[in-house]
Coordinates of C-alpha atoms in Angstrom, one line a residue:
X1 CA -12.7 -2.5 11.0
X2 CA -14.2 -5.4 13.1
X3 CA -13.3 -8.8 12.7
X4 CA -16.9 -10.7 13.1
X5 CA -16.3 -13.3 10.0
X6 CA -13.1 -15.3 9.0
X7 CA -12.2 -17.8 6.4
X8 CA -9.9 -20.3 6.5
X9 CA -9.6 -21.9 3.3
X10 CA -7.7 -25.1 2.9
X11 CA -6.7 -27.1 -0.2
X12 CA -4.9 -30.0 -1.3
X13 CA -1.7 -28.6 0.2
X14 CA -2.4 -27.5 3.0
X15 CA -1.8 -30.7 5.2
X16 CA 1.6 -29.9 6.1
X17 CA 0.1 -26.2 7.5
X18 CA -2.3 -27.4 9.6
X19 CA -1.0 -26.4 12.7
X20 CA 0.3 -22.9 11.5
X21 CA -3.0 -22.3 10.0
X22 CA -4.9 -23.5 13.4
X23 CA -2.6 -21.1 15.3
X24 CA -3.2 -18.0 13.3
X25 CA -7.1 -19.0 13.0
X26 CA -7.0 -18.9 17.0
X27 CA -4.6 -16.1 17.7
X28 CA -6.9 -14.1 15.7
X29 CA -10.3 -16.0 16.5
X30 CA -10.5 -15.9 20.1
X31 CA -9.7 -12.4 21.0
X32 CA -11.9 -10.8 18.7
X33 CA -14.9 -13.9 18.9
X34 CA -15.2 -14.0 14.9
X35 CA -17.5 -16.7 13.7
X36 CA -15.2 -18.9 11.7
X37 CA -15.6 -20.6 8.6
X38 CA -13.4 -23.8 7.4
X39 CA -13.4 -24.2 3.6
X40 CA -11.8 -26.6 1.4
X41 CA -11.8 -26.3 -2.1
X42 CA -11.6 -29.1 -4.7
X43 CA -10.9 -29.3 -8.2
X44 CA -12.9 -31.5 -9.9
X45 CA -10.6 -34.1 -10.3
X46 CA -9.8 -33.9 -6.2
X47 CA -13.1 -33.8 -5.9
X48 CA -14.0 -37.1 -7.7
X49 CA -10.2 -38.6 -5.9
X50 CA -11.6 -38.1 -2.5
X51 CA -15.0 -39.3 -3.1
X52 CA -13.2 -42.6 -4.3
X53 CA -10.6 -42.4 -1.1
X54 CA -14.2 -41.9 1.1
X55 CA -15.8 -44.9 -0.3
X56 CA -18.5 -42.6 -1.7
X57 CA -20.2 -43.0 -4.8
X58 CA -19.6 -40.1 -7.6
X59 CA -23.3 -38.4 -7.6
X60 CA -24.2 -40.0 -4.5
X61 CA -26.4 -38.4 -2.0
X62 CA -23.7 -36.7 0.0
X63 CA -22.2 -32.8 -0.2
X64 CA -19.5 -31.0 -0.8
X65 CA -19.9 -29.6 3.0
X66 CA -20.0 -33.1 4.0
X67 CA -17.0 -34.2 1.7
X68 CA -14.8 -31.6 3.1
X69 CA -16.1 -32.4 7.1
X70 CA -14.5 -36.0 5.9
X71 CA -11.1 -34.7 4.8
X72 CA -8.4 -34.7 7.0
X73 CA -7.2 -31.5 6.9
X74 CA -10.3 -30.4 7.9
X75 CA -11.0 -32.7 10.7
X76 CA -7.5 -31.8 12.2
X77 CA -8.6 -28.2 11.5
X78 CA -11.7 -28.9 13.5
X79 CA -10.2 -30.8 16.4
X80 CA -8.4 -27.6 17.2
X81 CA -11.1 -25.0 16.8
X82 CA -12.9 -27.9 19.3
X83 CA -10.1 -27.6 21.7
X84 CA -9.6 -24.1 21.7
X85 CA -13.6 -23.5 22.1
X86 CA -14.2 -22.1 18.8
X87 CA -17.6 -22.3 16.9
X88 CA -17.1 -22.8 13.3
X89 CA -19.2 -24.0 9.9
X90 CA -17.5 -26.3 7.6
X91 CA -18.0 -25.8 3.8
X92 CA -17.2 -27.5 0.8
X93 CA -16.6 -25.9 -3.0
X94 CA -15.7 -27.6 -6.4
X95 CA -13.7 -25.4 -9.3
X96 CA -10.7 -23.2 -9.1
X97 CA -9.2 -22.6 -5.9
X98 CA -8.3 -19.1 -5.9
X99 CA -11.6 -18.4 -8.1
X100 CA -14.1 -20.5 -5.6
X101 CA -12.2 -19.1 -2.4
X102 CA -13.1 -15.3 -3.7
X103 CA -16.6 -16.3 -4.1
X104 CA -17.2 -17.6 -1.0
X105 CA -15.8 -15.0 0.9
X106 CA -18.0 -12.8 -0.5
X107 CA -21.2 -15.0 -0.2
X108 CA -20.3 -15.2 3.6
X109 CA -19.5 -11.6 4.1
X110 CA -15.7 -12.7 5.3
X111 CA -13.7 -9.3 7.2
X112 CA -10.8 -11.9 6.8
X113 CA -9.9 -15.0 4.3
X114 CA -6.7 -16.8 5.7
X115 CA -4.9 -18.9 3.4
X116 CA -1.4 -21.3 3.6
X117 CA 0.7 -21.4 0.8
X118 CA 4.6 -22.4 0.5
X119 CA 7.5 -20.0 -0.5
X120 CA 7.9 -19.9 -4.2
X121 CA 10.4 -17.8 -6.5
X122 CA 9.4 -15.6 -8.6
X123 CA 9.2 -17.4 -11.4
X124 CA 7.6 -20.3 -10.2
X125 CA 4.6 -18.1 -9.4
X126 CA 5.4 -17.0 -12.7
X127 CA 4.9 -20.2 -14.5
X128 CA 2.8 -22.1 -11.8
X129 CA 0.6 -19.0 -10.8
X130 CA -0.5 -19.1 -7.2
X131 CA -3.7 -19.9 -5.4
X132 CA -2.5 -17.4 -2.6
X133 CA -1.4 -14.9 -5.0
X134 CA -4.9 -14.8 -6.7
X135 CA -7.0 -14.4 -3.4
X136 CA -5.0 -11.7 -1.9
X137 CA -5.3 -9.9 -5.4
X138 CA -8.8 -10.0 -5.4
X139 CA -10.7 -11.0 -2.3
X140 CA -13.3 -8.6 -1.0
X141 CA -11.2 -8.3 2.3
X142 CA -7.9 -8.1 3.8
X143 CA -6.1 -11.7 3.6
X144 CA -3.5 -13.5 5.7
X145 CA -0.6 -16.0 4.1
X146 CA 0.2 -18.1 6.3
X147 CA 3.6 -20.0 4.7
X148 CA 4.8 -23.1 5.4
X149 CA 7.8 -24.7 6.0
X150 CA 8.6 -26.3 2.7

């Protein structure tokens, strides 16, 4: 299988991964020349946080895409792809994470989703459940877990 689509998807944790998740994006990125796709997924309550933090107005005239190209995680994301020559889209989804990430690797036709996540025992994903957990369970492709250091 060809890897011609991947699919980073970021979320409100993920600021402590940013480098691990810019490495693996680029170790697998650059050798096969996969258009890349930077998502960061909001509940609604983030959502409506980081409009406040932007200074935007709730129901304003500005995107989810263009929310998440405002967020740091995702402009450290992109500074790297930048540097390391990689093209890449930036989009922007409101609801579940592990729910909204599955869905929009399918709408883009993904061959890979890549997702950060920290190590957890086994019953905290038990009791907390796990964003990671549900995309690699059932995303239309194969997924990478890239775990952090926490």
């Amino acid at each position: 299988m060809a890897i011609e689509k991947i699919l980073l998807a970021v979320g409100p944790g993920d600021a402590d991964r940013v480098d691990a998740l810019a490495e693996t994006l680029t170790d697998i990125a650059i050798p096969t020349g996969a258009e890349v796709v930077l998502a960061h997924v909001f509940t609604e309550e983030e959502y409506e946080s980081t409009l406040e933090n932007l200074g935007v107005e709730a129901g304003g005239d500005v995107s989810a895409d263009e929310v998440s190209r405002r967020h740091a995680t995702i402009r450290q994301l992109s500074e790297a792809l930048d540097d390391a020559g990689i093209d890449y889209t930036v989009r922007g989804e409101i609801g579940n994470h592990g729910q909204r990430i599955v869905d929009l690797a399918e709408a883009e036709g993904t061959d890979l989703v890549i997702v950060g996540g920290r190590k957890r025992s086994p019953t905290g994903k038990a009791v907390f459940g796990s964003t990671a957990q549900e995309v690699m369970l059932s995303a239309p492709c194969p997924v990478t877990f890239v775990r952090g250091d926490e």
